[in-house]
PDB file of C-alpha atoms in Angstrom:
ATOM      1  CA  PHE A   1     172.351 170.671 -25.018  1.00  0.00           C
ATOM      2  CA  SER A   2     173.507 173.665 -22.472  1.00  0.00           C
ATOM      3  CA  ILE A   3     174.344 175.266 -26.781  1.00  0.00           C
ATOM      4  CA  ILE A   4     171.423 174.993 -27.973  1.00  0.00           C
ATOM      5  CA  GLY A   5     169.521 176.203 -24.049  1.00  0.00           C
ATOM      6  CA  LYS A   6     170.026 180.171 -24.915  1.00  0.00           C
ATOM      7  CA  ILE A   7     168.732 179.711 -27.987  1.00  0.00           C
ATOM      8  CA  ILE A   8     164.882 178.028 -27.262  1.00  0.00           C
ATOM      9  CA  GLN A   9     164.864 179.488 -24.143  1.00  0.00           C
ATOM     10  CA  LYS A  10     164.297 183.086 -25.808  1.00  0.00           C
ATOM     11  CA  ASN A  11     162.508 181.813 -28.605  1.00  0.00           C
ATOM     12  CA  GLY A  12     159.568 180.624 -26.052  1.00  0.00           C
ATOM     13  CA  TRP A  13     160.352 177.109 -27.847  1.00  0.00           C
ATOM     14  CA  PHE A  14     160.668 173.686 -25.605  1.00  0.00           C
ATOM     15  CA  LEU A  15     163.307 171.338 -24.980  1.00  0.00           C
ATOM     16  CA  PHE A  16     161.925 167.641 -25.010  1.00  0.00           C
ATOM     17  CA  THR A  17     165.677 165.033 -24.372  1.00  0.00           C
ATOM     18  CA  GLU A  18     165.187 161.120 -24.051  1.00  0.00           C
ATOM     19  CA  LEU A  19     162.043 161.245 -24.824  1.00  0.00           C
ATOM     20  CA  ARG A  20     160.780 156.928 -25.944  1.00  0.00           C
ATOM     21  CA  VAL A  21     158.194 157.553 -27.687  1.00  0.00           C
ATOM     22  CA  PRO A  22     155.744 153.715 -28.066  1.00  0.00           C
ATOM     23  CA  LYS A  23     156.944 152.310 -32.256  1.00  0.00           C
ATOM     24  CA  ILE A  24     153.882 151.516 -33.813  1.00  0.00           C
ATOM     25  CA  GLY A  25     152.347 148.232 -35.169  1.00  0.00           C
ATOM     26  CA  ARG A  26     155.038 147.211 -31.974  1.00  0.00           C
ATOM     27  CA  THR A  27     156.171 146.439 -28.383  1.00  0.00           C
ATOM     28  CA  GLY A  28     158.713 148.221 -27.500  1.00  0.00           C
ATOM     29  CA  LYS A  29     160.182 152.707 -27.758  1.00  0.00           C
ATOM     30  CA  HIS A  30     161.639 154.407 -29.271  1.00  0.00           C
ATOM     31  CA  GLU A  31     164.762 156.270 -27.657  1.00  0.00           C
ATOM     32  CA  ILE A  32     164.486 159.855 -29.668  1.00  0.00           C
ATOM     33  CA  ASP A  33     167.969 162.346 -28.142  1.00  0.00           C
ATOM     34  CA  ALA A  34     166.572 165.508 -28.197  1.00  0.00           C
ATOM     35  CA  LEU A  35     163.113 166.936 -29.661  1.00  0.00           C
ATOM     36  CA  VAL A  36     162.952 170.710 -30.143  1.00  0.00           C
ATOM     37  CA  VAL A  37     159.030 171.827 -30.438  1.00  0.00           C
ATOM     38  CA  THR A  38     158.378 175.352 -32.094  1.00  0.00           C
ATOM     39  CA  PRO A  39     155.140 176.737 -34.023  1.00  0.00           C
ATOM     40  CA  TRP A  40     156.601 176.209 -37.300  1.00  0.00           C
ATOM     41  CA  TRP A  41     158.698 172.624 -35.939  1.00  0.00           C
ATOM     42  CA  LEU A  42     158.704 169.713 -34.471  1.00  0.00           C
ATOM     43  CA  TRP A  43     162.429 169.382 -34.747  1.00  0.00           C
ATOM     44  CA  ALA A  44     164.121 165.807 -34.027  1.00  0.00           C
ATOM     45  CA  PHE A  45     167.915 165.339 -33.640  1.00  0.00           C
ATOM     46  CA  GLU A  46     170.292 162.173 -33.355  1.00  0.00           C
ATOM     47  CA  ILE A  47     173.578 161.913 -32.181  1.00  0.00           C
ATOM     48  CA  LYS A  48     176.539 160.564 -32.465  1.00  0.00           C
ATOM     49  CA  ASN A  49     179.749 160.137 -31.041  1.00  0.00           C
ATOM     50  CA  TRP A  50     181.369 157.916 -34.193  1.00  0.00           C
ATOM     51  CA  GLY A  51     184.810 158.063 -34.612  1.00  0.00           C
ATOM     52  CA  GLY A  52     187.424 157.041 -37.457  1.00  0.00           C
ATOM     53  CA  HIS A  53     185.405 157.793 -40.601  1.00  0.00           C
ATOM     54  CA  ILE A  54     181.389 157.811 -42.093  1.00  0.00           C
ATOM     55  CA  ASP A  55     179.693 157.597 -45.223  1.00  0.00           C
ATOM     56  CA  GLY A  56     176.903 156.373 -46.973  1.00  0.00           C
ATOM     57  CA  LEU A  57     176.688 153.427 -49.156  1.00  0.00           C
ATOM     58  CA  GLY A  58     173.955 154.798 -51.755  1.00  0.00           C
ATOM     59  CA  ASP A  59     171.728 151.399 -49.756  1.00  0.00           C
ATOM     60  CA  GLY A  60     169.888 152.767 -46.184  1.00  0.00           C
ATOM     61  CA  ARG A  61     173.577 152.121 -44.221  1.00  0.00           C
ATOM     62  CA  TRP A  62     176.006 154.552 -43.296  1.00  0.00           C
ATOM     63  CA  VAL A  63     180.011 152.810 -43.193  1.00  0.00           C
ATOM     64  CA  GLN A  64     181.826 154.157 -40.615  1.00  0.00           C
ATOM     65  CA  THR A  65     185.708 152.536 -40.136  1.00  0.00           C
ATOM     66  CA  THR A  66     187.402 153.107 -36.754  1.00  0.00           C
ATOM     67  CA  SER A  67     190.783 154.254 -36.243  1.00  0.00           C
ATOM     68  CA  GLN A  68     191.881 151.537 -35.659  1.00  0.00           C
ATOM     69  CA  GLY A  69     190.501 150.279 -38.442  1.00  0.00           C
ATOM     70  CA  GLU A  70     187.912 148.587 -38.538  1.00  0.00           C
ATOM     71  CA  THR A  71     184.878 148.089 -40.876  1.00  0.00           C
ATOM     72  CA  ARG A  72     181.731 149.352 -39.378  1.00  0.00           C
ATOM     73  CA  HIS A  73     177.676 149.226 -40.892  1.00  0.00           C
ATOM     74  CA  HIS A  74     175.139 151.470 -39.608  1.00  0.00           C
ATOM     75  CA  PRO A  75     171.626 151.690 -40.419  1.00  0.00           C
ATOM     76  CA  ASP A  76     171.418 155.373 -42.214  1.00  0.00           C
ATOM     77  CA  PRO A  77     170.149 157.131 -38.676  1.00  0.00           C
ATOM     78  CA  VAL A  78     168.207 160.558 -40.912  1.00  0.00           C
ATOM     79  CA  GLU A  79     165.997 157.244 -41.452  1.00  0.00           C
ATOM     80  CA  SER A  80     165.405 156.382 -38.401  1.00  0.00           C
ATOM     81  CA  VAL A  81     165.791 159.787 -36.679  1.00  0.00           C
ATOM     82  CA  SER A  82     162.085 160.134 -39.363  1.00  0.00           C
ATOM     83  CA  GLU A  83     160.909 156.632 -37.833  1.00  0.00           C
ATOM     84  CA  LYS A  84     161.100 158.135 -34.733  1.00  0.00           C
ATOM     85  CA  LEU A  85     159.373 161.657 -35.956  1.00  0.00           C
ATOM     86  CA  HIS A  86     156.358 159.762 -37.618  1.00  0.00           C
ATOM     87  CA  ALA A  87     156.099 157.906 -34.191  1.00  0.00           C
ATOM     88  CA  VAL A  88     156.022 161.304 -32.665  1.00  0.00           C
ATOM     89  CA  GLN A  89     152.764 162.234 -34.652  1.00  0.00           C
ATOM     90  CA  ARG A  90     150.841 159.279 -34.582  1.00  0.00           C
ATOM     91  CA  TYR A  91     150.859 159.845 -30.693  1.00  0.00           C
ATOM     92  CA  LEU A  92     150.608 163.222 -30.675  1.00  0.00           C
ATOM     93  CA  SER A  93     147.370 161.996 -33.911  1.00  0.00           C
ATOM     94  CA  ASP A  94     146.129 159.597 -31.434  1.00  0.00           C
ATOM     95  CA  HIS A  95     146.101 162.383 -28.178  1.00  0.00           C
ATOM     96  CA  HIS A  96     143.511 164.547 -30.757  1.00  0.00           C
ATOM     97  CA  PHE A  97     146.141 166.884 -31.705  1.00  0.00           C
ATOM     98  CA  SER A  98     146.592 166.728 -35.067  1.00  0.00           C
ATOM     99  CA  VAL A  99     150.301 169.032 -37.237  1.00  0.00           C
ATOM    100  CA  PRO A 100     151.388 168.874 -40.065  1.00  0.00           C
ATOM    101  CA  GLU A 101     153.464 166.297 -42.003  1.00  0.00           C
ATOM    102  CA  ASP A 102     155.653 169.202 -43.114  1.00  0.00           C
ATOM    103  CA  ALA A 103     156.080 170.255 -39.525  1.00  0.00           C
ATOM    104  CA  PHE A 104     158.122 167.506 -38.543  1.00  0.00           C
ATOM    105  CA  ARG A 105     161.984 167.838 -38.769  1.00  0.00           C
ATOM    106  CA  ALA A 106     165.047 165.409 -38.990  1.00  0.00           C
ATOM    107  CA  SER A 107     168.888 165.986 -38.376  1.00  0.00           C
ATOM    108  CA  VAL A 108     172.365 164.021 -37.768  1.00  0.00           C
ATOM    109  CA  VAL A 109     174.785 165.987 -34.878  1.00  0.00           C
ATOM    110  CA  LEU A 110     178.369 164.229 -35.632  1.00  0.00           C
ATOM    111  CA  ALA A 111     179.256 165.421 -32.178  1.00  0.00           C
ATOM    112  CA  ASN A 112     182.513 163.840 -32.345  1.00  0.00           C
ATOM    113  CA  PRO A 113     185.231 167.093 -33.899  1.00  0.00           C
ATOM    114  CA  ARG A 114     187.848 164.499 -35.406  1.00  0.00           C
ATOM    115  CA  LEU A 115     185.584 162.511 -37.175  1.00  0.00           C
ATOM    116  CA  ARG A 116     186.256 161.914 -40.960  1.00  0.00           C
ATOM    117  CA  ILE A 117     182.933 162.889 -42.572  1.00  0.00           C
ATOM    118  CA  GLY A 118     182.964 161.887 -46.256  1.00  0.00           C
ATOM    119  CA  VAL A 119     180.526 163.196 -49.954  1.00  0.00           C
ATOM    120  CA  GLN A 120     177.582 161.018 -49.242  1.00  0.00           C
ATOM    121  CA  VAL A 121     176.613 162.165 -45.738  1.00  0.00           C
ATOM    122  CA  ARG A 122     178.074 166.110 -46.440  1.00  0.00           C
ATOM    123  CA  ALA A 123     176.066 166.986 -49.739  1.00  0.00           C
ATOM    124  CA  ASP A 124     172.762 165.511 -47.298  1.00  0.00           C
ATOM    125  CA  ALA A 125     170.427 168.402 -46.125  1.00  0.00           C
ATOM    126  CA  SER A 126     169.394 166.253 -42.305  1.00  0.00           C
ATOM    127  CA  ILE A 127     173.397 166.299 -41.455  1.00  0.00           C
ATOM    128  CA  VAL A 128     174.294 168.573 -38.922  1.00  0.00           C
ATOM    129  CA  PRO A 129     178.102 167.886 -39.102  1.00  0.00           C
ATOM    130  CA  SER A 130     179.549 169.542 -35.999  1.00  0.00           C
ATOM    131  CA  LEU A 131     177.160 170.550 -32.857  1.00  0.00           C
ATOM    132  CA  ALA A 132     179.339 174.125 -33.742  1.00  0.00           C
ATOM    133  CA  GLU A 133     177.202 174.396 -36.331  1.00  0.00           C
ATOM    134  CA  LEU A 134     173.883 173.521 -34.456  1.00  0.00           C
ATOM    135  CA  GLY A 135     173.432 176.754 -32.496  1.00  0.00           C
ATOM    136  CA  PRO A 136     173.684 178.470 -35.638  1.00  0.00           C
ATOM    137  CA  LEU A 137     171.327 176.113 -37.903  1.00  0.00           C
ATOM    138  CA  LEU A 138     168.453 176.891 -34.740  1.00  0.00           C
ATOM    139  CA  ARG A 139     168.890 180.344 -35.638  1.00  0.00           C
ATOM    140  CA  HIS A 140     169.001 180.108 -39.178  1.00  0.00           C
ATOM    141  CA  GLN A 141     166.080 178.148 -39.651  1.00  0.00           C
ATOM    142  CA  GLY A 142     164.605 177.902 -36.625  1.00  0.00           C
ATOM    143  CA  ASN A 143     161.988 180.372 -37.473  1.00  0.00           C
ATOM    144  CA  PRO A 144     160.300 180.635 -41.019  1.00  0.00           C
ATOM    145  CA  ASN A 145     159.651 183.944 -40.617  1.00  0.00           C
ATOM    146  CA  ARG A 146     162.561 185.039 -40.036  1.00  0.00           C
ATOM    147  CA  ARG A 147     164.281 185.793 -43.318  1.00  0.00           C
ATOM    148  CA  GLY A 148     164.239 189.788 -43.722  1.00  0.00           C
ATOM    149  CA  ILE A 149     163.785 191.692 -45.966  1.00  0.00           C
ATOM    150  CA  TRP A 150     163.110 190.075 -49.108  1.00  0.00           C
ATOM    151  CA  GLY A 151     161.123 187.448 -47.634  1.00  0.00           C
ATOM    152  CA  TRP A 152     158.922 189.371 -46.421  1.00  0.00           C
ATOM    153  CA  LEU A 153     158.626 191.132 -49.905  1.00  0.00           C
ATOM    154  CA  LEU A 154     157.750 187.198 -51.181  1.00  0.00           C
ATOM    155  CA  ARG A 155     155.280 186.873 -48.540  1.00  0.00           C
ATOM    156  CA  VAL A 156     153.490 189.591 -49.163  1.00  0.00           C
ATOM    157  CA  ILE A 157     153.612 189.903 -53.018  1.00  0.00           C
ATOM    158  CA  ALA A 158     152.685 185.776 -52.360  1.00  0.00           C
ATOM    159  CA  GLY A 159     149.524 187.792 -50.644  1.00  0.00           C
ATOM    160  CA  ARG A 160     150.281 186.141 -47.629  1.00  0.00           C
ATOM    161  CA  SER A 161     151.231 189.484 -45.252  1.00  0.00           C
ATOM    162  CA  GLY A 162     152.649 186.662 -42.702  1.00  0.00           C
ATOM    163  CA  MET A 163     153.199 182.599 -42.125  1.00  0.00           C
ATOM    164  CA  PRO A 164     150.761 182.265 -40.128  1.00  0.00           C
ATOM    165  CA  PRO A 165     152.504 179.254 -37.382  1.00  0.00           C
ATOM    166  CA  ARG A 166     152.349 175.875 -38.372  1.00  0.00           C
ATOM    167  CA  ILE A 167     151.606 173.929 -34.445  1.00  0.00           C
ATOM    168  CA  PRO A 168     147.967 175.234 -34.295  1.00  0.00           C
ATOM    169  CA  ASP A 169     148.962 175.575 -30.112  1.00  0.00           C
ATOM    170  CA  LEU A 170     151.898 175.116 -28.716  1.00  0.00           C
ATOM    171  CA  SER A 171     151.520 174.944 -25.378  1.00  0.00           C
ATOM    172  CA  THR A 172     148.679 171.955 -25.984  1.00  0.00           C
ATOM    173  CA  ALA A 173     151.812 169.345 -28.051  1.00  0.00           C
ATOM    174  CA  ARG A 174     153.954 170.874 -25.298  1.00  0.00           C
ATOM    175  CA  HIS A 175     151.249 168.931 -22.765  1.00  0.00           C
ATOM    176  CA  ILE A 176     150.732 166.117 -23.996  1.00  0.00           C
ATOM    177  CA  LEU A 177     154.086 165.398 -25.586  1.00  0.00           C
ATOM    178  CA  ASP A 178     155.409 166.205 -21.562  1.00  0.00           C
ATOM    179  CA  ARG A 179     153.686 162.971 -20.177  1.00  0.00           C
ATOM    180  CA  LEU A 180     155.760 160.697 -22.439  1.00  0.00           C
ATOM    181  CA  PRO A 181     158.407 158.398 -20.541  1.00  0.00           C
ATOM    182  CA  THR A 182     161.579 159.528 -20.665  1.00  0.00           C
ATOM    183  CA  TRP A 183     165.116 157.083 -18.472  1.00  0.00           C
ATOM    184  CA  ASP A 184     165.311 157.903 -14.810  1.00  0.00           C
ATOM    185  CA  ARG A 185     168.497 158.555 -13.563  1.00  0.00           C
ATOM    186  CA  VAL A 186     169.465 158.452  -9.973  1.00  0.00           C
ATOM    187  CA  TYR A 187     172.456 159.761  -8.891  1.00  0.00           C
ATOM    188  CA  LEU A 188     174.139 157.469  -6.077  1.00  0.00           C
ATOM    189  CA  HIS A 189     176.020 159.550  -2.857  1.00  0.00           C
ATOM    190  CA  GLY A 190     179.707 158.677  -4.259  1.00  0.00           C
ATOM    191  CA  GLY A 191     178.913 159.969  -8.471  1.00  0.00           C
ATOM    192  CA  ARG A 192     178.004 156.909  -9.850  1.00  0.00           C
ATOM    193  CA  VAL A 193     174.636 157.434 -11.314  1.00  0.00           C
ATOM    194  CA  LEU A 194     172.292 155.280 -12.288  1.00  0.00           C
ATOM    195  CA  LYS A 195     169.816 155.049 -16.087  1.00  0.00           C
ATOM    196  CA  GLY A 196     166.853 153.567 -15.952  1.00  0.00           C
ATOM    197  CA  ASP A 197     163.261 152.977 -15.322  1.00  0.00           C
ATOM    198  CA  ILE A 198     161.687 153.101 -11.626  1.00  0.00           C
ATOM    199  CA  LEU A 199     159.633 150.452 -11.057  1.00  0.00           C
ATOM    200  CA  ALA A 200     158.723 151.469  -7.350  1.00  0.00           C
ATOM    201  CA  ASP A 201     156.172 155.148  -7.529  1.00  0.00           C
ATOM    202  CA  GLU A 202     156.097 156.674  -4.226  1.00  0.00           C
ATOM    203  CA  ILE A 203     158.327 158.128  -1.347  1.00  0.00           C
ATOM    204  CA  PRO A 204     156.727 157.644   2.025  1.00  0.00           C
ATOM    205  CA  LEU A 205     157.206 160.802   4.036  1.00  0.00           C
ATOM    206  CA  GLY A 206     157.678 161.174   8.068  1.00  0.00           C
ATOM    207  CA  ASP A 207     154.072 162.869   8.036  1.00  0.00           C
ATOM    208  CA  SER A 208     152.322 159.879   6.879  1.00  0.00           C
ATOM    209  CA  ARG A 209     152.228 161.242   3.219  1.00  0.00           C
ATOM    210  CA  ARG A 210     153.394 160.248   0.247  1.00  0.00           C
ATOM    211  CA  ILE A 211     156.110 161.433  -3.102  1.00  0.00           C
ATOM    212  CA  VAL A 212     153.922 159.726  -5.663  1.00  0.00           C
ATOM    213  CA  ARG A 213     156.057 159.542  -8.919  1.00  0.00           C
ATOM    214  CA  ARG A 214     154.184 160.959 -11.338  1.00  0.00           C
ATOM    215  CA  GLU A 215     153.872 164.338  -8.726  1.00  0.00           C
ATOM    216  CA  ALA A 216     157.244 165.389  -9.201  1.00  0.00           C
ATOM    217  CA  ARG A 217     159.356 166.334 -11.920  1.00  0.00           C
ATOM    218  CA  SER A 218     162.936 165.745  -9.647  1.00  0.00           C
ATOM    219  CA  VAL A 219     163.758 164.745  -5.851  1.00  0.00           C
ATOM    220  CA  ARG A 220     166.774 165.172  -3.493  1.00  0.00           C
ATOM    221  CA  LEU A 221     167.881 163.470  -0.642  1.00  0.00           C
ATOM    222  CA  ARG A 222     170.014 165.552   1.976  1.00  0.00           C
ATOM    223  CA  VAL A 223     170.865 162.594   3.923  1.00  0.00           C
ATOM    224  CA  PRO A 224     173.120 163.163   7.138  1.00  0.00           C
ATOM    225  CA  ARG A 225     176.603 161.404   6.412  1.00  0.00           C
ATOM    226  CA  SER A 226     178.404 163.241  10.050  1.00  0.00           C
ATOM    227  CA  TYR A 227     179.631 160.862  12.431  1.00  0.00           C
ATOM    228  CA  VAL A 228     178.508 163.650  14.730  1.00  0.00           C
ATOM    229  CA  TRP A 229     175.846 166.259  13.246  1.00  0.00           C
ATOM    230  CA  GLY A 230     174.237 163.317  12.091  1.00  0.00           C
ATOM    231  CA  TRP A 231     172.531 163.032  14.944  1.00  0.00           C
ATOM    232  CA  PHE A 232     170.838 165.519  15.086  1.00  0.00           C
ATOM    233  CA  GLN A 233     169.598 165.788  11.706  1.00  0.00           C
ATOM    234  CA  THR A 234     167.010 163.442   9.591  1.00  0.00           C
ATOM    235  CA  LEU A 235     166.972 162.160   6.673  1.00  0.00           C
ATOM    236  CA  ARG A 236     165.080 165.416   3.981  1.00  0.00           C
ATOM    237  CA  ALA A 237     163.608 165.418   0.828  1.00  0.00           C
ATOM    238  CA  GLY A 238     162.946 168.908  -1.028  1.00  0.00           C
ATOM    239  CA  TRP A 239     160.730 168.500  -5.104  1.00  0.00           C
ATOM    240  CA  SER A 240     158.495 170.476  -7.064  1.00  0.00           C
ATOM    241  CA  ASP A 241     155.542 170.229  -8.533  1.00  0.00           C
ATOM    242  CA  TRP A 242     154.738 170.467 -11.550  1.00  0.00           C
ATOM    243  CA  GLU A 243     153.175 173.671 -10.591  1.00  0.00           C
ATOM    244  CA  GLY A 244     157.079 175.052  -9.532  1.00  0.00           C
ATOM    245  CA  VAL A 245     155.821 174.813  -6.693  1.00  0.00           C
ATOM    246  CA  ARG A 246     158.370 173.582  -3.860  1.00  0.00           C
ATOM    247  CA  GLN A 247     157.975 171.912  -1.605  1.00  0.00           C
ATOM    248  CA  ASN A 248     160.544 170.096   1.385  1.00  0.00           C
ATOM    249  CA  ALA A 249     158.837 167.242   4.550  1.00  0.00           C
ATOM    250  CA  GLU A 250     161.028 164.574   7.234  1.00  0.00           C
ATOM    251  CA  VAL A 251     160.966 161.130   4.724  1.00  0.00           C
ATOM    252  CA  ARG A 252     161.309 158.468   6.893  1.00  0.00           C
ATOM    253  CA  ALA A 253     165.043 155.637   6.743  1.00  0.00           C
ATOM    254  CA  GLY A 254     165.506 152.501   6.033  1.00  0.00           C
ATOM    255  CA  ASN A 255     163.086 153.112   2.722  1.00  0.00           C
ATOM    256  CA  GLN A 256     163.747 151.995  -1.369  1.00  0.00           C
ATOM    257  CA  ILE A 257     163.294 152.782  -4.297  1.00  0.00           C
ATOM    258  CA  THR A 258     163.322 150.273  -7.660  1.00  0.00           C
ATOM    259  CA  MET A 259     164.822 150.107 -10.476  1.00  0.00           C
ATOM    260  CA  ILE A 260     166.030 148.464 -13.425  1.00  0.00           C
ATOM    261  CA  PRO A 261     168.607 150.169 -15.378  1.00  0.00           C
ATOM    262  CA  ALA A 262     168.570 150.936 -18.754  1.00  0.00           C
ATOM    263  CA  GLY A 263     169.570 147.888 -20.783  1.00  0.00           C
ATOM    264  CA  GLN A 264     169.817 145.283 -18.194  1.00  0.00           C
ATOM    265  CA  GLY A 265     165.823 143.248 -17.170  1.00  0.00           C
ATOM    266  CA  GLU A 266     167.107 142.833 -13.275  1.00  0.00           C
ATOM    267  CA  LYS A 267     165.437 144.999 -10.596  1.00  0.00           C
ATOM    268  CA  VAL A 268     168.131 146.735  -8.414  1.00  0.00           C
ATOM    269  CA  ALA A 269     166.776 148.287  -4.940  1.00  0.00           C
ATOM    270  CA  ILE A 270     167.867 152.005  -4.270  1.00  0.00           C
ATOM    271  CA  PRO A 271     168.148 152.356  -0.109  1.00  0.00           C
ATOM    272  CA  LEU A 272     167.471 156.071  -0.364  1.00  0.00           C
ATOM    273  CA  GLU A 273     170.389 156.979   2.170  1.00  0.00           C
ATOM    274  CA  HIS A 274     172.784 155.891  -0.958  1.00  0.00           C
ATOM    275  CA  ILE A 275     171.046 158.747  -2.678  1.00  0.00           C
TER     276      ILE A 275
END
């Protein structure tokens, strides 16, 4: 997502990654790889790293032939991401925020540069055939007002001096979407990364305070590991609250957090010293 990060920052848009949106009428959550929010669009992107050859069957399925000759069938990812966007619309509506139907856009990005794309898939306007085309797509279509002098003249002829934003309040939309859950990540000493849901919602500090999970986007632990200098240092935590204020405090050693890794049902206890 660093490919589009500068474009989003330059335009004052917002990017959400790995959003988990409640399904409509069912238990569980949809996962959206990326959701770009502009004054005109709520644009969802599904990222696929398929290899080999891919094409549509015309019946709501895609067929993939891997480089080893194996045939696999997939549900149409464009329909899948559209269903997820519908869940986003319901979520916003449940929070008393209305967005017009035509402000929602869905795209599927085929990220593997060696993937051979069939005619039917390539003809779909919702398909981004490579990561290299993702940036230009956002630059040219992310802002519908950027259509040069001819676009401006057409709007004047139509009786409009400009195209009004479709999303009524960008900051409110961001605030609501910011409360959707995402996958948690725990970076362990040695390089391993655990992805899942953290269950324990507090980290006890040395001064009787606690870091509450919803009060910080991320927490970085500084663990003394030197056999010599470690005797003169303490386990400390640094974090930023939702207002961006940085804080730092000593952490009680010997504590742990509990996590359910993605795709598993068993809880895992992680000592703070291992993070």
